[in-house]
PDB file of C-alpha atoms in Angstrom:
ATOM      1  CA  ASP A 233      96.485  86.920 127.375  1.00  0.00           C
ATOM      2  CA  LYS A 234      93.997  85.809 130.005  1.00  0.00           C
ATOM      3  CA  LEU A 235      93.734  82.140 128.974  1.00  0.00           C
ATOM      4  CA  ASP A 236      93.917  79.603 131.797  1.00  0.00           C
ATOM      5  CA  SER A 237      95.932  77.116 129.690  1.00  0.00           C
ATOM      6  CA  VAL A 238      98.100  77.321 126.603  1.00  0.00           C
ATOM      7  CA  TRP A 239      97.293  73.833 125.271  1.00  0.00           C
ATOM      8  CA  THR A 240      93.688  73.181 126.308  1.00  0.00           C
ATOM      9  CA  PRO A 241      92.056  76.449 127.415  1.00  0.00           C
ATOM     10  CA  LYS A 242      88.785  76.289 129.332  1.00  0.00           C
ATOM     11  CA  LYS A 243      88.211  79.958 130.086  1.00  0.00           C
ATOM     12  CA  GLY A 244      89.598  83.377 129.317  1.00  0.00           C
ATOM     13  CA  PHE A 245      90.594  85.204 126.172  1.00  0.00           C
ATOM     14  CA  LEU A 246      93.596  86.122 124.060  1.00  0.00           C
ATOM     15  CA  LEU A 247      93.625  89.429 122.191  1.00  0.00           C
ATOM     16  CA  HIS A 248      96.254  90.278 119.599  1.00  0.00           C
ATOM     17  CA  VAL A 249      96.400  93.608 117.762  1.00  0.00           C
ATOM     18  CA  GLY A 250      99.186  94.578 115.385  1.00  0.00           C
ATOM     19  CA  TYR A 251     100.064  97.366 112.975  1.00  0.00           C
ATOM     20  CA  GLU A 252     102.942  97.599 110.524  1.00  0.00           C
ATOM     21  CA  GLY A 253     103.815 100.262 108.002  1.00  0.00           C
ATOM     22  CA  SER A 254     106.443 100.748 105.340  1.00  0.00           C
ATOM     23  CA  TYR A 255     106.425 104.293 104.037  1.00  0.00           C
ATOM     24  CA  ALA A 256     107.725 105.962 100.863  1.00  0.00           C
ATOM     25  CA  PHE A 257     109.588 108.643 102.843  1.00  0.00           C
ATOM     26  CA  THR A 258     111.838 105.885 104.259  1.00  0.00           C
ATOM     27  CA  GLY A 259     112.971 104.985 100.729  1.00  0.00           C
ATOM     28  CA  THR A 260     111.078 101.712 100.385  1.00  0.00           C
ATOM     29  CA  ALA A 261     110.146 100.507  96.915  1.00  0.00           C
ATOM     30  CA  ASN A 262     106.853  99.001  98.190  1.00  0.00           C
ATOM     31  CA  PRO A 263     104.999 101.288 100.610  1.00  0.00           C
ATOM     32  CA  TYR A 264     102.194  99.560 102.526  1.00  0.00           C
ATOM     33  CA  GLU A 265     100.222  99.503 105.760  1.00  0.00           C
ATOM     34  CA  ARG A 266      98.962  96.394 107.519  1.00  0.00           C
ATOM     35  CA  PHE A 267      96.582  96.047 110.495  1.00  0.00           C
ATOM     36  CA  GLU A 268      95.333  92.903 112.222  1.00  0.00           C
ATOM     37  CA  ALA A 269      93.185  92.112 115.243  1.00  0.00           C
ATOM     38  CA  CYS A 270      92.400  88.666 116.597  1.00  0.00           C
ATOM     39  CA  LEU A 271      90.230  87.606 119.532  1.00  0.00           C
ATOM     40  CA  ASP A 272      90.167  84.049 120.872  1.00  0.00           C
ATOM     41  CA  ALA A 273      87.679  83.535 123.761  1.00  0.00           C
ATOM     42  CA  TYR A 274      86.769  80.420 125.776  1.00  0.00           C
ATOM     43  CA  THR A 275      84.059  79.602 128.277  1.00  0.00           C
ATOM     44  CA  THR A 276      83.286  76.297 130.008  1.00  0.00           C
ATOM     45  CA  TRP A 277      80.160  75.135 131.797  1.00  0.00           C
ATOM     46  CA  GLN A 278      79.480  72.017 133.882  1.00  0.00           C
ATOM     47  CA  GLN A 279      83.234  71.254 133.588  1.00  0.00           C
ATOM     48  CA  LYS A 280      82.629  69.217 130.383  1.00  0.00           C
ATOM     49  CA  HIS A 281      81.419  71.678 127.741  1.00  0.00           C
ATOM     50  CA  THR A 282      83.735  74.314 126.297  1.00  0.00           C
ATOM     51  CA  LEU A 283      82.809  76.915 123.692  1.00  0.00           C
ATOM     52  CA  ARG A 284      85.472  78.795 121.751  1.00  0.00           C
ATOM     53  CA  LEU A 285      84.673  81.924 119.733  1.00  0.00           C
ATOM     54  CA  TYR A 286      87.343  83.206 117.378  1.00  0.00           C
ATOM     55  CA  GLY A 287      87.389  86.346 115.262  1.00  0.00           C
ATOM     56  CA  PHE A 288      90.036  87.777 112.968  1.00  0.00           C
ATOM     57  CA  LEU A 289      90.240  91.023 111.017  1.00  0.00           C
ATOM     58  CA  GLY A 290      93.115  91.720 108.637  1.00  0.00           C
ATOM     59  CA  ILE A 291      93.263  94.756 106.359  1.00  0.00           C
ATOM     60  CA  SER A 292      96.049  96.342 104.364  1.00  0.00           C
ATOM     61  CA  SER A 293      96.681  99.103 101.887  1.00  0.00           C
ATOM     62  CA  GLY A 294      99.372  99.868  99.374  1.00  0.00           C
ATOM     63  CA  ASP A 295     101.636  97.303  97.762  1.00  0.00           C
ATOM     64  CA  LEU A 296     101.691  94.600 100.463  1.00  0.00           C
ATOM     65  CA  PRO A 297     104.403  92.006  99.658  1.00  0.00           C
ATOM     66  CA  PHE A 298     103.087  88.434  99.428  1.00  0.00           C
ATOM     67  CA  PHE A 299     105.227  87.315 102.381  1.00  0.00           C
ATOM     68  CA  LYS A 300     103.339  89.859 104.513  1.00  0.00           C
ATOM     69  CA  PHE A 301      99.887  88.478 103.537  1.00  0.00           C
ATOM     70  CA  PHE A 302      97.648  87.381 106.412  1.00  0.00           C
ATOM     71  CA  ASN A 303      97.917  83.589 106.601  1.00  0.00           C
ATOM     72  CA  ARG A 304      95.096  81.891 108.485  1.00  0.00           C
ATOM     73  CA  GLY A 305      95.287  78.532 106.740  1.00  0.00           C
ATOM     74  CA  HIS A 306      95.830  76.348 109.829  1.00  0.00           C
ATOM     75  CA  PRO A 307      93.460  74.073 111.756  1.00  0.00           C
ATOM     76  CA  THR A 308      93.565  76.389 114.796  1.00  0.00           C
ATOM     77  CA  THR A 309      92.388  79.408 112.786  1.00  0.00           C
ATOM     78  CA  PHE A 310      90.413  78.090 109.782  1.00  0.00           C
ATOM     79  CA  ILE A 311      89.392  74.508 109.019  1.00  0.00           C
ATOM     80  CA  GLY A 312      88.163  73.088 105.741  1.00  0.00           C
ATOM     81  CA  MET A 313      90.992  74.237 103.477  1.00  0.00           C
ATOM     82  CA  ASN A 314      94.572  73.079 103.009  1.00  0.00           C
ATOM     83  CA  TYR A 315      97.395  74.434 105.138  1.00  0.00           C
ATOM     84  CA  ASP A 316      98.402  77.965 104.057  1.00  0.00           C
ATOM     85  CA  GLN A 317      95.637  78.076 101.414  1.00  0.00           C
ATOM     86  CA  LEU A 318      93.841  80.945 103.156  1.00  0.00           C
ATOM     87  CA  SER A 319      96.368  83.725 102.624  1.00  0.00           C
ATOM     88  CA  GLY A 320      95.561  87.235 101.440  1.00  0.00           C
ATOM     89  CA  ASN A 321      95.952  90.924 102.054  1.00  0.00           C
ATOM     90  CA  ARG A 322      92.414  91.368 103.435  1.00  0.00           C
ATOM     91  CA  MET A 323      90.079  88.985 105.278  1.00  0.00           C
ATOM     92  CA  LYS A 324      87.610  88.567 108.096  1.00  0.00           C
ATOM     93  CA  ILE A 325      87.014  85.269 109.874  1.00  0.00           C
ATOM     94  CA  LEU A 326      84.383  84.105 112.360  1.00  0.00           C
ATOM     95  CA  ARG A 327      84.679  80.706 113.987  1.00  0.00           C
ATOM     96  CA  ALA A 328      82.967  78.696 116.737  1.00  0.00           C
ATOM     97  CA  ASP A 329      84.304  75.490 118.321  1.00  0.00           C
ATOM     98  CA  TYR A 330      82.607  73.140 120.775  1.00  0.00           C
ATOM     99  CA  ARG A 331      84.657  70.715 122.871  1.00  0.00           C
ATOM    100  CA  TYR A 332      83.255  67.930 125.082  1.00  0.00           C
ATOM    101  CA  LYS A 333      85.416  66.434 127.830  1.00  0.00           C
ATOM    102  CA  LEU A 334      85.178  62.629 127.925  1.00  0.00           C
ATOM    103  CA  THR A 335      88.069  62.086 130.369  1.00  0.00           C
ATOM    104  CA  ASN A 336      90.770  64.273 131.922  1.00  0.00           C
ATOM    105  CA  PHE A 337      92.823  63.997 128.738  1.00  0.00           C
ATOM    106  CA  PHE A 338      90.428  62.996 125.912  1.00  0.00           C
ATOM    107  CA  TYR A 339      87.969  65.385 124.209  1.00  0.00           C
ATOM    108  CA  LEU A 340      85.566  65.359 121.258  1.00  0.00           C
ATOM    109  CA  LYS A 341      85.341  68.556 119.241  1.00  0.00           C
ATOM    110  CA  ALA A 342      83.353  70.204 116.461  1.00  0.00           C
ATOM    111  CA  ALA A 343      83.988  73.484 114.655  1.00  0.00           C
ATOM    112  CA  ALA A 344      82.556  75.726 111.945  1.00  0.00           C
ATOM    113  CA  ASN A 345      84.009  78.857 110.365  1.00  0.00           C
ATOM    114  CA  LEU A 346      83.434  81.466 107.675  1.00  0.00           C
ATOM    115  CA  ALA A 347      85.870  83.777 105.900  1.00  0.00           C
ATOM    116  CA  PHE A 348      84.473  86.782 104.085  1.00  0.00           C
ATOM    117  CA  ASP A 349      85.610  90.090 102.636  1.00  0.00           C
ATOM    118  CA  PHE A 350      88.617  88.135 101.365  1.00  0.00           C
ATOM    119  CA  GLU A 351      91.039  89.676  98.896  1.00  0.00           C
ATOM    120  CA  GLN A 352      94.359  88.869  97.263  1.00  0.00           C
ATOM    121  CA  ARG A 353      95.844  91.899  95.561  1.00  0.00           C
ATOM    122  CA  TRP A 354      98.856  91.531  93.279  1.00  0.00           C
ATOM    123  CA  LYS A 355     100.526  94.272  91.232  1.00  0.00           C
ATOM    124  CA  ASP A 356      98.572  93.423  88.065  1.00  0.00           C
ATOM    125  CA  ALA A 357      95.498  91.658  89.446  1.00  0.00           C
ATOM    126  CA  LEU A 358      92.878  91.773  92.164  1.00  0.00           C
ATOM    127  CA  TYR A 359      91.183  88.585  93.288  1.00  0.00           C
ATOM    128  CA  SER A 360      88.227  88.622  95.658  1.00  0.00           C
ATOM    129  CA  ALA A 361      86.744  85.294  96.756  1.00  0.00           C
ATOM    130  CA  GLY A 362      83.164  84.917  97.837  1.00  0.00           C
ATOM    131  CA  LEU A 363      82.242  83.403 101.169  1.00  0.00           C
ATOM    132  CA  LEU A 364      84.698  80.668 102.205  1.00  0.00           C
ATOM    133  CA  TRP A 365      83.482  78.059 104.685  1.00  0.00           C
ATOM    134  CA  GLY A 366      84.529  75.018 106.654  1.00  0.00           C
ATOM    135  CA  THR A 367      83.199  72.574 109.246  1.00  0.00           C
ATOM    136  CA  GLY A 368      84.860  69.738 111.079  1.00  0.00           C
ATOM    137  CA  ILE A 369      84.805  67.135 113.824  1.00  0.00           C
ATOM    138  CA  GLY A 370      87.679  65.567 115.673  1.00  0.00           C
ATOM    139  CA  ILE A 371      89.418  64.485 118.825  1.00  0.00           C
ATOM    140  CA  HIS A 372      91.803  66.296 121.141  1.00  0.00           C
ATOM    141  CA  ILE A 373      94.162  64.429 123.464  1.00  0.00           C
ATOM    142  CA  SER A 374      96.113  66.300 126.148  1.00  0.00           C
ATOM    143  CA  THR A 375      99.535  64.758 126.823  1.00  0.00           C
ATOM    144  CA  PRO A 376     102.539  65.942 128.867  1.00  0.00           C
ATOM    145  CA  ALA A 377     104.366  66.611 125.568  1.00  0.00           C
ATOM    146  CA  GLY A 378     101.536  68.771 124.251  1.00  0.00           C
ATOM    147  CA  PRO A 379      98.191  68.234 122.563  1.00  0.00           C
ATOM    148  CA  ILE A 380      97.359  65.791 119.801  1.00  0.00           C
ATOM    149  CA  ASP A 381      94.537  66.803 117.461  1.00  0.00           C
ATOM    150  CA  LEU A 382      92.958  64.776 114.672  1.00  0.00           C
ATOM    151  CA  ILE A 383      90.278  66.603 112.677  1.00  0.00           C
ATOM    152  CA  TYR A 384      88.185  65.643 109.658  1.00  0.00           C
ATOM    153  CA  SER A 385      86.837  68.712 107.878  1.00  0.00           C
ATOM    154  CA  LEU A 386      84.783  69.684 104.877  1.00  0.00           C
ATOM    155  CA  GLY A 387      85.115  73.125 103.332  1.00  0.00           C
ATOM    156  CA  SER A 388      85.644  75.350 100.327  1.00  0.00           C
ATOM    157  CA  LYS A 389      87.718  73.592  97.686  1.00  0.00           C
ATOM    158  CA  SER A 390      89.781  76.648  96.782  1.00  0.00           C
ATOM    159  CA  LEU A 391      89.756  80.402  96.490  1.00  0.00           C
ATOM    160  CA  LEU A 392      88.687  80.012  92.862  1.00  0.00           C
ATOM    161  CA  GLU A 393      85.933  77.502  93.724  1.00  0.00           C
ATOM    162  CA  PRO A 394      84.541  78.646  97.102  1.00  0.00           C
ATOM    163  CA  LYS A 395      81.199  76.839  96.710  1.00  0.00           C
ATOM    164  CA  ALA A 396      82.708  73.478  95.716  1.00  0.00           C
ATOM    165  CA  ALA A 397      83.573  71.220  98.671  1.00  0.00           C
ATOM    166  CA  ARG A 398      86.578  69.137  99.595  1.00  0.00           C
ATOM    167  CA  SER A 399      87.570  66.969 102.565  1.00  0.00           C
ATOM    168  CA  VAL A 400      90.728  67.653 104.534  1.00  0.00           C
ATOM    169  CA  PHE A 401      92.303  65.729 107.439  1.00  0.00           C
ATOM    170  CA  TYR A 402      94.505  67.529 109.940  1.00  0.00           C
ATOM    171  CA  LEU A 403      96.920  65.922 112.379  1.00  0.00           C
ATOM    172  CA  SER A 404      98.707  68.157 114.895  1.00  0.00           C
ATOM    173  CA  LEU A 405     101.247  66.715 117.322  1.00  0.00           C
ATOM    174  CA  GLY A 406     102.818  68.512 120.256  1.00  0.00           C
ATOM    175  CA  ALA A 407     103.130  72.114 121.317  1.00  0.00           C
ATOM    176  CA  ARG A 408     102.451  74.999 118.945  1.00  0.00           C
ATOM    177  CA  PHE A 409     105.116  77.697 118.739  1.00  0.00           C
TER     178      PHE A 409
END
């Protein structure tokens, strides 16, 4: 973690890499392996313009339980779909955000993202969505109690209808844990 701020980063990056395995030799009924890598990078120029680049890779093998699926259905990781709608056992995400500083505490923001190589694998079925997308605009307010974000987004309606569009509003209040 090399971010300069938890709530409103201006520069630096955050890298998260994780691996988890449940193996047959341990006596588990559902052996699986799960790997994820996430990079969140920020740069600011002229003290008013901030660019965020976000990438996520999640892959798994075996009989991954649904509660271990990769869940990136949040406005900080993927906009344009409902909360928790983007959950699967394999996915890749690319996202870019632009933030413009109007005052010391008030910002305008825009974002666009794509999810691809998405898969939900269940015991009896395999579902693979096409390209999932989302774009959005909003405001960010920095307060002593944490950030306030209001975002209007347009994106893929569902995993079954990735080319159809729907509007989603997000409201986030306070610190993220």
